PDB file of C-alpha atoms in Angstrom:
ATOM      1  CA  MET A  80      68.696 -87.566  89.566  1.00  0.00           C
ATOM      2  CA  ILE A  81      71.952 -88.793  91.064  1.00  0.00           C
ATOM      3  CA  ARG A  82      73.790 -87.890  87.839  1.00  0.00           C
ATOM      4  CA  TRP A  83      72.536 -84.296  88.099  1.00  0.00           C
ATOM      5  CA  CYS A  84      73.619 -84.078  91.728  1.00  0.00           C
ATOM      6  CA  VAL A  85      77.084 -85.408  90.884  1.00  0.00           C
ATOM      7  CA  LEU A  86      77.337 -83.009  87.947  1.00  0.00           C
ATOM      8  CA  ALA A  87      76.276 -80.070  90.150  1.00  0.00           C
ATOM      9  CA  ILE A  88      78.853 -81.024  92.788  1.00  0.00           C
ATOM     10  CA  LEU A  89      81.616 -81.302  90.162  1.00  0.00           C
ATOM     11  CA  ILE A  90      80.713 -77.926  88.655  1.00  0.00           C
ATOM     12  CA  GLY A  91      80.660 -76.380  92.126  1.00  0.00           C
ATOM     13  CA  LEU A  92      84.092 -77.836  92.944  1.00  0.00           C
ATOM     14  CA  CYS A  93      85.495 -76.617  89.644  1.00  0.00           C
ATOM     15  CA  LEU A  94      84.177 -73.089  90.147  1.00  0.00           C
ATOM     16  CA  SER A  95      85.407 -73.006  93.731  1.00  0.00           C
ATOM     17  CA  SER A  96      88.824 -74.250  92.660  1.00  0.00           C
ATOM     18  CA  CYS A  97      89.078 -71.694  89.856  1.00  0.00           C
ATOM     19  CA  THR A  98      88.251 -68.730  92.080  1.00  0.00           C
ATOM     20  CA  ASN A  99      90.517 -69.874  94.926  1.00  0.00           C
ATOM     21  CA  THR A 100      93.576 -70.234  92.690  1.00  0.00           C
ATOM     22  CA  GLN A 101      93.375 -66.664  91.433  1.00  0.00           C
ATOM     23  CA  LYS A 102      95.514 -64.679  93.855  1.00  0.00           C
ATOM     24  CA  ARG A 103      95.507 -60.928  94.052  1.00  0.00           C
ATOM     25  CA  THR A 104      98.892 -59.351  93.587  1.00  0.00           C
ATOM     26  CA  ALA A 105      99.823 -57.241  96.585  1.00  0.00           C
ATOM     27  CA  VAL A 106     100.182 -53.522  95.995  1.00  0.00           C
ATOM     28  CA  VAL A 107     102.783 -51.777  98.145  1.00  0.00           C
ATOM     29  CA  PHE A 108     102.819 -47.999  98.480  1.00  0.00           C
ATOM     30  CA  HIS A 109     106.417 -47.419  99.568  1.00  0.00           C
ATOM     31  CA  LYS A 110     107.325 -44.517 101.820  1.00  0.00           C
ATOM     32  CA  THR A 111     109.876 -42.037 100.522  1.00  0.00           C
ATOM     33  CA  HIS A 112     113.523 -42.231 101.527  1.00  0.00           C
ATOM     34  CA  GLU A 113     113.654 -38.415 101.488  1.00  0.00           C
ATOM     35  CA  LEU A 114     112.630 -37.167 104.944  1.00  0.00           C
ATOM     36  CA  LYS A 115     111.599 -33.768 103.594  1.00  0.00           C
ATOM     37  CA  LYS A 116     109.084 -35.481 101.293  1.00  0.00           C
ATOM     38  CA  ALA A 117     107.466 -37.577 104.038  1.00  0.00           C
ATOM     39  CA  ASN A 118     104.248 -35.548 103.907  1.00  0.00           C
ATOM     40  CA  ALA A 119     103.971 -35.476 100.095  1.00  0.00           C
ATOM     41  CA  PRO A 120     100.556 -36.573  98.829  1.00  0.00           C
ATOM     42  CA  PHE A 121     102.046 -39.367  96.682  1.00  0.00           C
ATOM     43  CA  SER A 122     104.420 -42.330  96.920  1.00  0.00           C
ATOM     44  CA  ASP A 123     107.870 -42.248  95.338  1.00  0.00           C
ATOM     45  CA  VAL A 124     107.300 -45.860  94.292  1.00  0.00           C
ATOM     46  CA  VAL A 125     104.313 -48.154  94.072  1.00  0.00           C
ATOM     47  CA  GLN A 126     105.164 -51.823  93.744  1.00  0.00           C
ATOM     48  CA  VAL A 127     102.890 -54.408  92.146  1.00  0.00           C
ATOM     49  CA  GLY A 128     104.598 -57.784  92.168  1.00  0.00           C
ATOM     50  CA  ASP A 129     107.953 -57.316  90.438  1.00  0.00           C
ATOM     51  CA  MET A 130     106.864 -54.031  88.805  1.00  0.00           C
ATOM     52  CA  PHE A 131     107.906 -50.701  90.297  1.00  0.00           C
ATOM     53  CA  TYR A 132     106.118 -47.525  89.219  1.00  0.00           C
ATOM     54  CA  LEU A 133     108.185 -44.451  90.068  1.00  0.00           C
ATOM     55  CA  SER A 134     106.644 -41.031  90.472  1.00  0.00           C
ATOM     56  CA  GLY A 135     108.048 -38.284  88.295  1.00  0.00           C
ATOM     57  CA  GLN A 136     111.339 -36.714  89.312  1.00  0.00           C
ATOM     58  CA  ILE A 137     112.479 -33.209  88.472  1.00  0.00           C
ATOM     59  CA  GLY A 138     115.945 -31.709  88.674  1.00  0.00           C
ATOM     60  CA  MET A 139     115.612 -30.892  92.354  1.00  0.00           C
ATOM     61  CA  ASN A 140     118.427 -31.159  94.840  1.00  0.00           C
ATOM     62  CA  HIS A 141     116.594 -32.896  97.674  1.00  0.00           C
ATOM     63  CA  THR A 142     118.979 -31.541 100.303  1.00  0.00           C
ATOM     64  CA  THR A 143     118.206 -27.906  99.507  1.00  0.00           C
ATOM     65  CA  ARG A 144     114.742 -28.563  97.980  1.00  0.00           C
ATOM     66  CA  THR A 145     115.621 -26.275  95.055  1.00  0.00           C
ATOM     67  CA  LEU A 146     116.149 -26.852  91.350  1.00  0.00           C
ATOM     68  CA  VAL A 147     119.771 -27.279  90.377  1.00  0.00           C
ATOM     69  CA  PRO A 148     121.194 -24.364  88.382  1.00  0.00           C
ATOM     70  CA  GLY A 149     122.425 -24.861  84.826  1.00  0.00           C
ATOM     71  CA  GLY A 150     119.319 -25.332  82.720  1.00  0.00           C
ATOM     72  CA  ILE A 151     118.056 -28.427  80.941  1.00  0.00           C
ATOM     73  CA  THR A 152     121.352 -30.359  80.999  1.00  0.00           C
ATOM     74  CA  ALA A 153     121.856 -29.965  84.745  1.00  0.00           C
ATOM     75  CA  GLU A 154     118.175 -30.599  85.539  1.00  0.00           C
ATOM     76  CA  THR A 155     118.120 -33.733  83.384  1.00  0.00           C
ATOM     77  CA  LYS A 156     121.186 -35.117  85.127  1.00  0.00           C
ATOM     78  CA  GLN A 157     119.722 -34.354  88.576  1.00  0.00           C
ATOM     79  CA  ALA A 158     116.328 -35.873  87.699  1.00  0.00           C
ATOM     80  CA  LEU A 159     118.079 -39.061  86.554  1.00  0.00           C
ATOM     81  CA  GLU A 160     120.238 -39.131  89.694  1.00  0.00           C
ATOM     82  CA  ASN A 161     117.052 -38.791  91.743  1.00  0.00           C
ATOM     83  CA  ILE A 162     115.558 -41.750  89.859  1.00  0.00           C
ATOM     84  CA  LYS A 163     118.736 -43.732  90.432  1.00  0.00           C
ATOM     85  CA  ALA A 164     118.533 -43.029  94.185  1.00  0.00           C
ATOM     86  CA  VAL A 165     114.892 -44.160  94.375  1.00  0.00           C
ATOM     87  CA  LEU A 166     115.689 -47.348  92.466  1.00  0.00           C
ATOM     88  CA  GLU A 167     118.640 -48.129  94.734  1.00  0.00           C
ATOM     89  CA  GLN A 168     116.385 -47.857  97.808  1.00  0.00           C
ATOM     90  CA  HIS A 169     114.478 -50.845  96.412  1.00  0.00           C
ATOM     91  CA  GLY A 170     117.377 -52.988  95.215  1.00  0.00           C
ATOM     92  CA  LEU A 171     117.036 -51.858  91.608  1.00  0.00           C
ATOM     93  CA  ASP A 172     119.279 -50.013  89.198  1.00  0.00           C
ATOM     94  CA  MET A 173     118.970 -48.096  85.938  1.00  0.00           C
ATOM     95  CA  PHE A 174     119.200 -51.324  83.907  1.00  0.00           C
ATOM     96  CA  ASP A 175     115.919 -52.475  85.511  1.00  0.00           C
ATOM     97  CA  VAL A 176     114.046 -49.546  83.921  1.00  0.00           C
ATOM     98  CA  VAL A 177     111.802 -50.681  81.057  1.00  0.00           C
ATOM     99  CA  LYS A 178     109.759 -47.525  80.348  1.00  0.00           C
ATOM    100  CA  CYS A 179     110.175 -43.780  80.830  1.00  0.00           C
ATOM    101  CA  THR A 180     107.841 -40.888  80.319  1.00  0.00           C
ATOM    102  CA  VAL A 181     109.610 -37.581  79.835  1.00  0.00           C
ATOM    103  CA  ILE A 182     107.923 -34.209  80.024  1.00  0.00           C
ATOM    104  CA  LEU A 183     109.883 -31.209  78.772  1.00  0.00           C
ATOM    105  CA  LYS A 184     108.889 -27.622  79.385  1.00  0.00           C
ATOM    106  CA  ASP A 185     110.247 -26.762  75.922  1.00  0.00           C
ATOM    107  CA  ILE A 186     110.462 -29.339  73.121  1.00  0.00           C
ATOM    108  CA  ASN A 187     113.450 -27.394  71.781  1.00  0.00           C
ATOM    109  CA  ASP A 188     115.412 -28.840  74.743  1.00  0.00           C
ATOM    110  CA  PHE A 189     114.970 -32.361  73.331  1.00  0.00           C
ATOM    111  CA  LYS A 190     118.481 -32.675  71.885  1.00  0.00           C
ATOM    112  CA  ALA A 191     120.232 -31.470  75.067  1.00  0.00           C
ATOM    113  CA  PHE A 192     118.042 -33.695  77.263  1.00  0.00           C
ATOM    114  CA  ASN A 193     118.597 -36.721  75.032  1.00  0.00           C
ATOM    115  CA  LYS A 194     122.377 -36.315  75.165  1.00  0.00           C
ATOM    116  CA  VAL A 195     122.313 -36.763  78.963  1.00  0.00           C
ATOM    117  CA  TYR A 196     119.517 -39.366  78.981  1.00  0.00           C
ATOM    118  CA  THR A 197     121.356 -41.788  76.679  1.00  0.00           C
ATOM    119  CA  THR A 198     124.317 -41.944  79.084  1.00  0.00           C
ATOM    120  CA  TYR A 199     122.011 -43.291  81.812  1.00  0.00           C
ATOM    121  CA  PHE A 200     120.048 -45.763  79.676  1.00  0.00           C
ATOM    122  CA  PRO A 201     122.266 -47.613  77.203  1.00  0.00           C
ATOM    123  CA  GLN A 202     119.702 -50.472  77.202  1.00  0.00           C
ATOM    124  CA  LYS A 203     117.191 -48.093  75.546  1.00  0.00           C
ATOM    125  CA  PRO A 204     113.971 -48.567  77.554  1.00  0.00           C
ATOM    126  CA  ALA A 205     110.689 -47.708  75.864  1.00  0.00           C
ATOM    127  CA  ARG A 206     110.021 -43.994  76.113  1.00  0.00           C
ATOM    128  CA  THR A 207     107.420 -41.318  75.534  1.00  0.00           C
ATOM    129  CA  THR A 208     108.568 -37.695  75.369  1.00  0.00           C
ATOM    130  CA  PHE A 209     106.404 -34.627  75.051  1.00  0.00           C
ATOM    131  CA  ALA A 210     106.364 -30.962  76.023  1.00  0.00           C
ATOM    132  CA  ALA A 211     103.986 -29.267  78.430  1.00  0.00           C
ATOM    133  CA  SER A 212     103.982 -25.898  80.084  1.00  0.00           C
ATOM    134  CA  GLY A 213     103.819 -25.472  83.818  1.00  0.00           C
ATOM    135  CA  LEU A 214     105.921 -28.205  85.412  1.00  0.00           C
ATOM    136  CA  ALA A 215     106.249 -28.223  89.217  1.00  0.00           C
ATOM    137  CA  VAL A 216     108.378 -25.430  90.753  1.00  0.00           C
ATOM    138  CA  GLY A 217     109.271 -24.129  87.283  1.00  0.00           C
ATOM    139  CA  ALA A 218     111.237 -27.242  86.298  1.00  0.00           C
ATOM    140  CA  LYS A 219     112.396 -27.709  82.730  1.00  0.00           C
ATOM    141  CA  ILE A 220     111.958 -31.511  82.835  1.00  0.00           C
ATOM    142  CA  GLU A 221     110.150 -34.293  84.681  1.00  0.00           C
ATOM    143  CA  ILE A 222     110.855 -37.997  84.198  1.00  0.00           C
ATOM    144  CA  GLU A 223     108.866 -40.961  85.490  1.00  0.00           C
ATOM    145  CA  CYS A 224     109.822 -44.609  85.074  1.00  0.00           C
ATOM    146  CA  VAL A 225     108.619 -48.159  85.331  1.00  0.00           C
ATOM    147  CA  ALA A 226     111.158 -50.772  86.448  1.00  0.00           C
ATOM    148  CA  VAL A 227     111.032 -54.536  86.755  1.00  0.00           C
ATOM    149  CA  LEU A 228     112.904 -56.488  89.407  1.00  0.00           C
ATOM    150  CA  SER A 229     114.965 -59.019  87.491  1.00  0.00           C
ATOM    151  CA  LYS A 230     115.170 -62.562  88.801  1.00  0.00           C
ATOM    152  CA  THR A 231     118.880 -63.070  88.101  1.00  0.00           C
TER     153      THR A 231
END
């Protein structure tokens, strides 16, 4: 009988120890650094540990809240500059980006988009690119990213 009691106590301690050592990673829904987007129904960045999930950015000039003129090349550059600005607000840079998802309004813009994109990401993060009609405010491109805070 004593052996069973000791065994039950040991099992209970083991189970208690196992569940107490598993910590939940904090999720932080960061507020935007763009005052005009303060009431947007989404976060610019959600942080889970060292991972940063950026919402999609389009080629919008955030000062005027309008798309930049000049088509896919100009919109791609602006979207990437917007991403760069969001990253910098959190102590990150373009080299911390490990994954991008790119949505083009027209897949025929792929070559022009890619020419600009490669100048921002020489490290070649993983990427998915596809076309879809009906991007926000008539944009030609939207780019979202995942970045990892490096420990260097």
